[in-house]
Short mmCIF file of C-alpha atoms (C1' of nucleotides) in Angstrom, two decimals:
data_model
loop_
_atom_site.label_atom_id
_atom_site.label_comp_id
_atom_site.label_asym_id
_atom_site.label_seq_id
_atom_site.Cartn_x
_atom_site.Cartn_y
_atom_site.Cartn_z
CA MET A 1 110.80 117.56 74.38
CA LYS A 2 110.81 113.53 74.11
CA VAL A 3 110.46 112.66 77.12
CA ARG A 4 113.59 110.42 79.18
CA VAL A 5 112.86 108.80 82.14
CA ARG A 6 115.12 106.03 84.66
CA PHE A 7 114.29 103.62 87.17
CA ALA A 8 117.62 103.80 89.44
CA PRO A 9 117.51 101.38 91.67
CA SER A 10 120.36 100.15 94.62
CA PRO A 11 121.74 96.95 94.06
CA THR A 12 120.69 95.86 98.27
CA GLY A 13 120.72 91.63 96.75
CA PHE A 14 116.44 92.02 95.91
CA LEU A 15 113.83 94.24 94.34
CA HIS A 16 111.43 94.89 96.26
CA ILE A 17 107.70 94.76 94.67
CA GLY A 18 107.41 98.65 95.30
CA GLY A 19 110.48 99.35 93.38
CA ALA A 20 108.89 97.04 90.49
CA ARG A 21 106.35 98.82 90.38
CA THR A 22 108.05 101.92 90.11
CA ALA A 23 110.49 101.02 87.35
CA LEU A 24 106.55 99.85 85.81
CA PHE A 25 105.12 103.50 86.23
CA ASN A 26 108.28 104.70 84.33
CA TRP A 27 108.18 102.27 82.00
CA LEU A 28 104.74 102.84 81.14
CA TYR A 29 105.27 106.61 80.91
CA ALA A 30 107.85 105.97 78.27
CA ARG A 31 106.49 103.93 76.46
CA HIS A 32 103.00 106.65 76.01
CA THR A 33 104.92 108.85 75.14
CA GLY A 34 107.34 107.33 72.91
CA GLY A 35 109.91 108.19 75.57
CA THR A 36 113.05 106.86 76.33
CA PHE A 37 113.23 104.09 79.38
CA ILE A 38 116.38 104.58 81.07
CA LEU A 39 117.86 101.97 83.65
CA ARG A 40 120.94 104.06 85.98
CA ILE A 41 122.37 102.00 88.99
CA GLU A 42 123.23 103.33 92.01
CA ASP A 43 126.15 101.31 93.10
CA THR A 44 127.11 104.19 95.08
CA ASP A 45 127.89 101.73 98.20
CA ALA A 46 130.63 99.61 96.99
CA ALA A 47 130.95 97.54 99.92
CA ARG A 48 127.61 95.90 99.35
CA ASN A 49 126.88 95.54 95.68
CA THR A 50 127.76 92.78 93.93
CA GLN A 51 127.41 91.95 90.80
CA GLU A 52 124.75 89.35 91.38
CA ALA A 53 122.68 91.62 93.20
CA VAL A 54 122.84 94.11 90.38
CA ASP A 55 121.20 90.52 87.99
CA VAL A 56 119.05 89.69 90.26
CA ILE A 57 116.89 93.69 89.28
CA LEU A 58 117.89 93.39 85.10
CA ASP A 59 116.43 89.71 85.59
CA GLY A 60 113.33 90.93 87.52
CA LEU A 61 113.20 93.81 84.96
CA ARG A 62 113.56 91.19 82.35
CA TRP A 63 110.97 88.33 83.84
CA LEU A 64 107.91 91.58 83.89
CA GLY A 65 109.21 92.61 80.13
CA LEU A 66 109.57 95.87 81.09
CA HIS A 67 113.21 96.36 78.77
CA TRP A 68 115.32 99.37 78.79
CA ASP A 69 116.18 101.65 76.42
CA GLU A 70 119.42 102.80 77.99
CA GLY A 71 121.27 100.74 80.42
CA PRO A 72 123.80 97.82 81.18
CA LEU A 73 123.57 94.74 79.33
CA THR A 74 125.46 92.49 82.66
CA GLY A 75 125.72 93.07 86.01
CA GLU A 76 128.81 93.75 85.27
CA ALA A 77 130.01 97.82 86.39
CA THR A 78 131.79 98.12 83.41
CA GLY A 79 130.72 95.52 81.28
CA PRO A 80 128.83 96.39 78.01
CA CYS A 81 125.81 99.39 78.24
CA LYS A 82 123.80 100.56 75.87
CA GLY A 83 122.77 103.97 75.36
CA GLU A 84 124.83 107.41 75.22
CA ARG A 85 124.53 108.78 78.22
CA GLY A 86 126.33 106.47 79.95
CA PRO A 87 128.07 104.67 82.29
CA TYR A 88 124.69 103.47 83.72
CA PHE A 89 126.35 102.33 86.71
CA GLN A 90 127.29 105.02 89.10
CA SER A 91 130.70 103.31 90.04
CA GLN A 92 131.76 104.38 86.85
CA ARG A 93 130.80 107.85 87.12
CA ARG A 94 133.29 109.24 89.10
CA GLU A 95 134.60 112.22 87.12
CA ASN A 96 131.37 113.60 87.19
CA TYR A 97 130.50 114.14 90.12
CA GLN A 98 133.71 115.64 90.69
CA ARG A 99 133.21 118.22 88.24
CA ARG A 100 130.22 119.07 89.28
CA VAL A 101 130.90 119.76 93.11
CA GLU A 102 134.23 121.28 92.21
CA ALA A 103 131.53 123.75 89.80
CA LEU A 104 129.57 124.47 93.54
CA LEU A 105 132.97 125.63 95.20
CA ALA A 106 134.74 127.73 93.04
CA ARG A 107 130.66 129.80 92.95
CA ASP A 108 130.64 129.10 97.11
CA LEU A 109 127.25 127.35 96.94
CA ALA A 110 129.29 124.53 98.51
CA TYR A 111 131.77 124.55 101.35
CA GLU A 112 134.80 121.85 102.79
CA HIS A 113 134.09 121.13 106.81
CA ASP A 114 135.52 118.63 109.05
CA GLY A 115 136.88 117.12 105.29
CA ALA A 116 132.92 116.70 104.27
CA ILE A 117 131.58 118.64 101.36
CA ARG A 118 128.61 120.51 102.26
CA PHE A 119 125.31 122.01 100.35
CA ARG A 120 124.74 125.47 100.64
CA MET A 121 121.16 124.53 101.19
CA THR A 122 118.65 127.55 101.06
CA ARG A 123 117.05 128.66 104.47
CA GLU A 124 113.08 129.83 102.90
CA PRO A 125 110.65 126.84 101.83
CA ILE A 126 110.60 125.53 98.65
CA MET A 127 107.72 124.62 96.29
CA ILE A 128 108.07 121.11 95.06
CA PRO A 129 105.94 121.17 91.73
CA ASP A 130 104.29 117.23 91.87
CA LEU A 131 102.27 116.20 88.98
CA VAL A 132 100.33 113.52 91.09
CA VAL A 133 100.71 115.43 94.37
CA GLY A 134 100.28 118.83 92.87
CA ASN A 135 102.18 121.91 94.30
CA VAL A 136 103.68 121.04 98.09
CA THR A 137 105.32 123.55 99.74
CA ARG A 138 108.33 121.92 102.02
CA GLU A 139 109.27 124.06 105.22
CA LEU A 140 112.29 122.99 106.65
CA THR A 141 111.93 120.26 110.00
CA ASP A 142 113.11 121.52 113.44
CA ARG A 143 116.12 119.33 112.87
CA GLU A 144 116.61 121.51 109.67
CA LYS A 145 116.95 124.21 110.76
CA LEU A 146 119.99 123.66 113.33
CA GLU A 147 121.40 122.60 110.18
CA PRO A 148 119.90 123.40 106.92
CA ASP A 149 123.12 122.14 104.69
CA PHE A 150 123.90 118.75 103.85
CA ILE A 151 126.70 116.37 102.95
CA LEU A 152 128.10 115.65 99.16
CA ILE A 153 130.78 114.72 99.34
CA ARG A 154 131.99 112.33 103.03
CA SER A 155 134.96 112.75 104.44
CA ASP A 156 136.52 109.62 102.85
CA GLY A 157 135.45 111.10 99.02
CA GLN A 158 131.68 108.70 97.96
CA PRO A 159 129.48 111.41 97.34
CA VAL A 160 125.75 110.57 98.89
CA PHE A 161 122.91 110.28 97.05
CA HIS A 162 121.03 113.28 97.06
CA PHE A 163 124.40 115.00 94.71
CA VAL A 164 125.13 112.03 92.44
CA ASN A 165 121.08 111.18 92.05
CA VAL A 166 121.01 114.85 90.34
CA VAL A 167 123.60 115.75 88.87
CA ASP A 168 123.24 111.41 86.63
CA ASP A 169 119.30 113.04 86.28
CA LEU A 170 121.34 116.58 85.49
CA ASP A 171 124.00 113.97 82.76
CA MET A 172 121.54 111.92 81.04
CA GLY A 173 119.26 114.80 80.42
CA ILE A 174 116.28 113.19 82.27
CA THR A 175 113.01 114.81 82.00
CA HIS A 176 110.35 113.69 84.83
CA VAL A 177 111.48 112.00 87.92
CA ILE A 178 108.65 109.36 88.36
CA ARG A 179 109.79 107.72 92.08
CA GLY A 180 108.07 106.08 95.58
CA GLU A 181 106.64 109.29 97.27
CA ASP A 182 108.64 108.16 99.84
CA HIS A 183 111.19 110.77 98.38
CA LEU A 184 108.90 113.73 98.09
CA SER A 185 110.31 115.58 101.59
CA ASN A 186 113.54 114.96 100.23
CA THR A 187 112.82 117.00 97.02
CA ALA A 188 113.42 119.92 97.55
CA LYS A 189 117.12 119.20 98.89
CA HIS A 190 117.04 118.18 94.58
CA VAL A 191 115.45 120.91 93.44
CA ALA A 192 117.42 123.08 95.34
CA LEU A 193 120.72 121.76 93.48
CA PHE A 194 118.96 121.96 90.28
CA ARG A 195 118.89 125.55 90.66
CA ALA A 196 122.09 125.92 92.00
CA PHE A 197 123.23 124.09 88.50
CA GLY A 198 121.75 127.25 87.02
CA VAL A 199 118.78 124.89 85.94
CA GLU A 200 115.20 124.34 86.44
CA PRO A 201 114.93 120.18 87.41
CA PRO A 202 113.00 117.88 85.90
CA LYS A 203 109.15 117.12 86.31
CA TYR A 204 108.44 115.62 89.05
CA ALA A 205 105.63 112.58 89.35
CA HIS A 206 106.14 110.85 93.04
CA ILE A 207 103.49 107.66 93.04
CA PRO A 208 101.95 106.30 96.49
CA LEU A 209 103.74 103.49 98.14
CA ILE A 210 102.86 99.88 98.55
CA LEU A 211 101.90 98.37 101.69
CA ASN A 212 101.43 95.14 103.10
CA ILE A 213 97.49 93.93 103.45
CA ASP A 214 97.40 95.60 107.22
CA GLY A 215 98.62 99.01 106.10
CA THR A 216 102.08 98.54 107.21
CA LYS A 217 104.91 99.39 105.21
CA MET A 218 106.32 96.17 103.28
CA SER A 219 109.68 96.00 104.72
CA LYS A 220 112.66 93.45 102.82
CA ARG A 221 111.35 90.61 105.72
CA ASP A 222 107.61 91.01 104.83
CA LYS A 223 106.57 87.44 102.49
CA GLY A 224 105.98 89.11 99.28
CA ALA A 225 107.65 91.78 99.46
CA SER A 226 110.69 91.01 96.99
CA LEU A 227 110.13 90.26 93.18
CA THR A 228 112.05 86.78 93.65
CA THR A 229 108.34 85.79 95.78
CA TYR A 230 105.91 85.38 92.96
CA VAL A 231 108.57 83.97 89.57
CA GLU A 232 108.73 81.08 92.80
CA GLU A 233 105.56 80.54 93.49
CA GLY A 234 104.31 80.27 89.84
CA TYR A 235 102.60 83.19 88.51
CA ALA A 236 102.40 84.56 85.20
CA PRO A 237 104.20 87.92 84.45
CA GLU A 238 101.74 89.02 82.81
CA ALA A 239 99.58 89.29 85.35
CA VAL A 240 101.77 90.33 88.16
CA VAL A 241 102.21 93.35 85.72
CA ASN A 242 98.68 93.93 85.14
CA TYR A 243 97.87 93.70 88.88
CA LEU A 244 100.83 95.91 89.64
CA CYS A 245 98.86 98.99 87.58
CA LEU A 246 96.16 98.24 88.91
CA LEU A 247 97.57 100.16 92.24
CA GLY A 248 97.01 103.53 92.25
CA TRP A 249 95.68 103.96 88.94
CA SER A 250 92.72 103.05 87.24
CA PRO A 251 91.73 101.97 83.59
CA LYS A 252 88.30 103.44 84.61
CA GLN A 253 85.32 101.37 83.23
CA ASN A 254 84.95 98.80 85.35
CA ARG A 255 88.03 97.16 83.25
CA GLU A 256 90.88 94.79 85.77
CA LYS A 257 92.27 92.62 83.15
CA LEU A 258 94.11 94.44 80.14
CA PRO A 259 96.22 93.53 78.25
CA ILE A 260 99.72 95.80 78.61
CA ARG A 261 98.40 97.52 74.70
CA GLU A 262 95.89 99.06 76.25
CA VAL A 263 97.58 99.58 79.54
CA ILE A 264 100.36 101.99 77.79
CA GLU A 265 97.58 103.83 75.83
CA LEU A 266 95.55 104.64 78.32
CA PHE A 267 98.68 105.19 81.45
CA ASP A 268 99.80 109.62 81.95
CA LEU A 269 101.28 110.88 85.51
CA PRO A 270 97.93 113.02 86.60
CA GLN A 271 95.62 110.01 86.43
CA ILE A 272 97.75 107.99 89.48
CA LEU A 273 95.94 108.14 92.81
CA ARG A 274 97.23 109.86 95.52
CA HIS A 275 97.02 107.09 98.15
CA ASN A 276 99.11 104.61 99.39
CA ALA A 277 97.80 101.05 98.17
CA ARG A 278 97.56 97.84 100.02
CA PHE A 279 99.41 94.49 98.12
CA ASP A 280 96.67 91.89 97.98
CA ILE A 281 97.58 88.57 96.86
CA ASN A 282 93.72 87.20 97.32
CA LYS A 283 93.71 89.64 93.85
CA LEU A 284 96.22 88.54 92.18
CA HIS A 285 95.70 85.21 92.72
CA TRP A 286 92.62 85.79 90.92
CA LEU A 287 94.34 87.29 88.46
CA ASN A 288 97.01 85.31 87.41
CA GLY A 289 93.81 82.04 86.89
CA GLU A 290 92.68 84.59 84.83
CA TYR A 291 95.76 84.92 82.72
CA VAL A 292 96.26 80.91 83.48
CA ARG A 293 93.06 79.95 82.01
CA GLU A 294 93.52 82.04 78.41
CA MET A 295 97.14 81.61 77.95
CA ASP A 296 98.37 80.52 74.59
CA ARG A 297 98.58 76.48 75.03
CA ASP A 298 102.97 76.74 73.95
CA ARG A 299 103.46 79.01 76.39
CA TYR A 300 100.90 77.25 79.71
CA TYR A 301 102.98 74.40 78.94
CA GLU A 302 106.60 75.77 78.99
CA LEU A 303 105.68 77.43 82.54
CA ALA A 304 103.79 74.52 83.73
CA VAL A 305 106.92 72.21 83.01
CA HIS A 306 109.15 74.60 84.42
CA ALA A 307 107.45 74.44 87.77
CA LEU A 308 107.20 70.68 87.79
CA ALA A 309 110.73 70.98 87.41
CA ARG A 310 110.89 72.87 90.34
CA ILE A 311 109.42 70.36 92.26
CA GLY A 312 111.63 67.61 91.02
CA ILE A 313 110.29 65.85 88.63
CA ASP A 314 111.28 65.48 85.18
CA THR A 315 108.94 65.33 82.54
CA ASN A 316 111.51 64.65 79.72
CA LYS A 317 111.21 61.57 80.66
CA PHE A 318 107.68 60.59 78.80
CA PRO A 319 106.06 61.57 75.59
CA LEU A 320 105.67 65.11 74.29
CA ASP A 321 101.98 63.69 73.58
CA TYR A 322 101.93 62.32 77.17
CA ILE A 323 102.73 65.81 78.63
CA LYS A 324 100.06 67.80 77.13
CA ALA A 325 97.05 65.64 77.51
CA ALA A 326 98.13 65.86 81.30
CA LEU A 327 98.51 69.53 81.08
CA ASP A 328 95.85 69.88 79.46
CA THR A 329 93.49 68.20 82.16
CA CYS A 330 94.05 71.13 84.61
CA LYS A 331 95.00 74.63 82.26
CA GLU A 332 91.16 75.25 83.81
CA LYS A 333 92.17 74.63 86.97
CA ILE A 334 95.18 75.83 88.70
CA LYS A 335 95.79 79.95 89.82
CA LEU A 336 98.74 79.41 90.49
CA PHE A 337 101.93 76.98 87.78
CA SER A 338 103.09 75.90 91.63
CA GLU A 339 99.72 74.27 91.93
CA VAL A 340 101.17 71.50 89.15
CA LYS A 341 102.36 69.70 92.12
CA ILE A 342 98.33 68.80 93.66
CA PHE A 343 97.29 68.96 90.28
CA ALA A 344 100.28 67.22 87.77
CA ASP A 345 102.40 65.58 89.51
CA PHE A 346 101.25 62.08 89.74
CA TYR A 347 100.90 61.57 86.19
CA PHE A 348 104.32 61.72 86.38
CA LYS A 349 105.39 59.69 89.66
CA ASP A 350 106.11 55.53 88.98
CA ALA A 351 103.14 55.22 92.33
CA VAL A 352 100.99 57.34 94.51
CA ASP A 353 102.44 59.05 97.12
CA PHE A 354 99.17 59.15 99.94
CA GLU A 355 98.67 61.86 102.10
CA THR A 356 96.38 59.80 104.58
CA ASP A 357 97.30 56.65 105.49
CA PRO A 358 95.62 54.13 102.82
CA ALA A 359 94.47 51.31 105.47
CA THR A 360 92.49 53.93 106.73
CA GLU A 361 91.70 55.29 103.22
CA PHE A 362 91.10 52.53 101.80
CA PRO A 363 88.47 50.17 104.19
CA PRO A 364 87.40 46.26 103.33
CA GLU A 365 83.92 48.02 102.33
CA VAL A 366 85.62 50.53 99.50
CA ARG A 367 88.45 48.08 98.59
CA SER A 368 86.04 45.05 97.29
CA ARG A 369 84.29 48.37 95.47
CA LEU A 370 87.00 49.18 93.56
CA ALA A 371 87.73 45.36 93.11
CA ARG A 372 84.42 45.30 91.05
CA LEU A 373 85.25 48.39 89.48
CA ARG A 374 89.06 47.46 88.96
CA GLU A 375 87.22 44.12 86.76
CA ALA A 376 85.68 46.41 84.33
CA PHE A 377 88.06 48.66 83.71
CA ALA A 378 89.74 46.21 82.96
CA ALA A 379 87.05 45.27 80.48
CA SER A 380 86.58 47.75 79.15
CA PRO A 381 86.93 47.82 74.80
CA ALA A 382 87.67 51.47 75.28
CA PHE A 383 90.10 53.51 77.48
CA ASP A 384 88.70 56.81 76.39
CA ALA A 385 87.06 59.23 79.15
CA ALA A 386 83.15 58.38 78.20
CA THR A 387 83.38 55.44 78.11
CA LEU A 388 85.61 55.20 81.62
CA GLU A 389 83.01 57.27 82.99
CA LYS A 390 79.67 54.90 81.50
CA THR A 391 81.25 51.85 82.64
CA LEU A 392 82.31 53.40 86.07
CA LYS A 393 78.31 54.46 86.62
CA ALA A 394 77.41 50.68 85.25
CA VAL A 395 79.20 49.41 88.54
CA VAL A 396 77.47 51.96 90.52
CA VAL A 397 74.42 50.57 89.67
CA GLU A 398 74.91 46.85 89.77
CA LEU A 399 76.56 47.96 93.15
CA GLY A 400 73.36 49.79 94.03
CA ILE A 401 75.42 52.21 96.45
CA LYS A 402 75.67 56.63 95.55
CA SER A 403 78.51 57.06 92.24
CA GLY A 404 80.40 58.98 94.93
CA LEU A 405 81.34 55.96 97.32
CA LEU A 406 83.14 55.30 94.18
CA VAL A 407 84.15 57.84 92.32
CA HIS A 408 86.40 59.21 95.21
CA PRO A 409 88.15 56.44 96.17
CA VAL A 410 89.54 55.74 92.32
CA ARG A 411 89.85 59.68 92.22
CA MET A 412 92.43 59.04 95.69
CA ALA A 413 93.55 55.73 94.62
CA ALA A 414 95.13 56.86 91.08
CA THR A 415 96.55 60.41 91.91
CA GLY A 416 96.52 60.47 95.97
CA ARG A 417 94.66 62.92 96.47
CA PRO A 418 91.47 63.98 96.98
CA VAL A 419 91.64 66.65 94.79
CA GLY A 420 92.66 67.05 90.93
CA PRO A 421 91.68 66.86 87.10
CA GLY A 422 88.35 65.41 85.95
CA LEU A 423 88.13 61.76 86.61
CA TYR A 424 87.23 60.43 83.66
CA GLN A 425 90.29 62.61 82.17
CA LEU A 426 92.84 61.61 84.08
CA LEU A 427 92.15 58.05 83.89
CA GLU A 428 92.13 58.30 80.21
CA VAL A 429 95.50 60.59 80.78
CA LEU A 430 96.88 58.07 82.57
CA GLY A 431 95.42 55.01 81.03
CA ARG A 432 94.69 51.62 81.42
CA ASP A 433 98.57 49.87 82.63
CA ARG A 434 98.45 52.50 84.82
CA VAL A 435 95.10 52.89 85.84
CA LEU A 436 95.19 49.35 86.75
CA ALA A 437 98.12 49.01 88.68
CA ARG A 438 97.74 51.68 90.55
CA LEU A 439 94.36 50.24 92.15
CA ASP A 440 95.96 46.60 92.26
CA ARG A 441 98.11 48.95 94.37
CA VAL A 442 95.40 49.43 96.67
CA LEU A 443 93.67 46.42 96.47
CA LYS A 444 96.86 44.47 98.18
CA ILE A 445 96.00 46.40 100.96
"C1'" G B 1 109.45 116.71 118.16
"C1'" A B 2 109.04 118.99 113.83
"C1'" C B 3 107.91 118.52 108.42
"C1'" C B 4 105.12 116.33 104.02
"C1'" C B 5 101.83 113.39 101.81
"C1'" U B 6 97.04 110.52 102.34
"C1'" A B 7 91.84 109.21 103.90
"C1'" U B 8 84.78 105.66 99.24
"C1'" C B 9 82.82 98.30 100.91
"C1'" G B 10 88.07 93.75 104.61
"C1'" U B 11 91.33 95.10 100.23
"C1'" C B 12 91.59 97.20 94.88
"C1'" U B 13 88.83 101.28 92.90
"C1'" A B 14 84.51 104.08 89.94
"C1'" G B 15 82.99 108.71 91.15
"C1'" C B 16 85.01 114.87 90.52
"C1'" G B 17 77.72 119.29 94.44
"C1'" G B 18 71.63 117.30 93.10
"C1'" U B 19 73.52 108.57 91.97
"C1'" U B 20 68.96 103.49 95.29
"C1'" A B 21 76.96 105.73 96.15
"C1'" G B 22 78.81 101.92 90.79
"C1'" G B 23 82.45 98.14 89.58
"C1'" A B 24 86.26 94.14 90.55
"C1'" C B 25 89.15 90.55 94.88
"C1'" A B 26 87.20 88.52 99.35
"C1'" C B 27 83.93 86.58 102.38
"C1'" C B 28 78.42 83.89 102.79
"C1'" G B 29 74.24 81.81 100.40
"C1'" C B 30 71.71 78.75 96.34
"C1'" C B 31 72.28 76.85 90.98
"C1'" C B 32 75.52 73.76 87.27
"C1'" U B 33 79.22 69.34 88.61
"C1'" U B 34 79.08 63.23 92.02
"C1'" U B 35 86.49 66.13 92.81
"C1'" C B 36 88.34 71.39 92.15
"C1'" A B 37 87.91 75.38 89.34
"C1'" C B 38 84.97 77.71 85.99
"C1'" G B 39 80.21 79.80 85.28
"C1'" G B 40 75.00 81.44 86.59
"C1'" C B 41 72.58 84.38 90.07
"C1'" G B 42 71.83 86.41 95.12
"C1'" G B 43 74.03 88.17 100.04
"C1'" C B 44 76.73 90.68 103.18
"C1'" G B 45 79.65 95.37 103.31
"C1'" G B 46 81.16 101.58 102.66
"C1'" C B 47 82.16 107.67 101.67
"C1'" A B 48 87.10 108.47 109.27
"C1'" C B 49 85.54 112.34 113.16
"C1'" G B 50 84.16 117.20 114.06
"C1'" G B 51 82.43 122.57 112.17
"C1'" G B 52 82.58 125.54 107.87
"C1'" U B 53 80.52 127.27 102.49
"C1'" U B 54 76.34 125.92 100.08
"C1'" C B 55 68.82 125.30 98.59
"C1'" G B 56 71.88 121.18 98.67
"C1'" A B 57 77.24 117.87 100.72
"C1'" U B 58 81.59 111.33 100.09
"C1'" U B 59 82.72 115.82 96.35
"C1'" C B 60 85.18 122.14 98.25
"C1'" C B 61 87.26 124.75 102.77
"C1'" C B 62 88.75 124.30 107.97
"C1'" G B 63 89.85 121.10 112.03
"C1'" U B 64 90.48 116.83 115.01
"C1'" U B 65 91.44 111.25 114.91
"C1'" A B 66 94.29 108.21 112.21
"C1'" G B 67 97.78 105.79 108.82
"C1'" G B 68 101.95 106.56 105.47
"C1'" G B 69 106.44 108.85 104.51
"C1'" U B 70 110.95 112.50 105.88
"C1'" C B 71 114.27 115.24 108.56
"C1'" G B 72 122.37 110.02 107.22
"C1'" C B 73 129.24 111.50 106.53
"C1'" C B 74 121.98 105.28 103.91
"C1'" A B 75 120.11 104.78 98.87
#
RNA sequence: GACCCUAUCGUCUAGCGGUUAGGACACCGCCCUUUCACGGCGGCGGCACGGGUUCGAUUCCCGUUAGGGUCGCCA
């Protein structure tokens, strides 16, 4: 039987990083088995669902590269979808729920109470077979013993999550339910519902949750809980995906960075770890740097230019060769694309922004040294990195000082920052005119 | 409160009865580099606790503790 898995998020306006990982694991399993990855939007709560909220999910999955085989093509609930088992929005599946609840009512497996429809839940413990956790026997909690039956359809006619979730999985032919462990306890209800419909439930795989670094649960408000954070802070999607793979799953062999192609080959449900993982931004940061350094140049330029645009720098005003040369000096240095602000903004500004007071940054003795260097730079026969280095070192010898006393002030004068790309490389890219102008500005203090 | 899941360095993990408990991130030194980053070398640091089972437990069982989850006319 062909594997059919689904990611079924509720459009809340953001895509939780844990949800992204759930989607990833579903996608990986589908790709590993040659199965079908389905995206279903659980928009039963019409009041707070908007097309924009759905778009956040679609955009997030697309950004991660988790393309679905069946599901919506746009965020519009009545819009186009692909796949034969639609609609893929729960708000469009009302007849299915109605038909299913009537079947239950007809066999007295459900009943009306106070205008709502309840399911006759078994009083016996239910065994949940789980590919990750093993066989779990769920007994009723004391509250449930008081009232084991649960609502299927609210008195306002709206079906509830447990019901629509099961009906859709059934109608869509879902074979494996891969979801967060927060659903494990409730799976007893789902198993009972499947049996009431006369079918065996799909295989379950409850994956551990992602917690904050301090072990607390990641709520909407926690920084880093939303996938958007990583998009905005300049992470590369392939790095985020790779990092997410490492949370609750391991490729073994002491491997950390590996292409998704290999993950697809190695990934399987029984090997998923059973304990929760904490999200360590440090490791993602490191991994992202690895990806940036090994990234294809054109993709790197594209992402870097995009990051510059985010901070209001329009690179279109500059020649392509200049942009590329400037970004080349940063490729081995930055770990995050948001770092282009520190490492490259000065290439694209008319004047440097000093973070500290230029007057104290460039006291008279520093200025006199810079003045000498300016002369040497102006007279230099060429303006390439190697020549610049020779020229600067000659001035250092002439002045009888340590090179740091000249190197640091030039960097500061040219870029406005104490850190950045290699000095001689950046001076070469900036070019003689800009460099002399920036030195002149400092000398006029 | 009841029910369920979980427990290896600070973090992610390898391990699946006998290992000097391995790797990665982070951190700390040194080297490289007159920035930063990369790279190289070294260091710090772990089997939550208590009982069993066994010749022998990080590994198997039970308990405790701790963390997480669930018990909605939320999803």
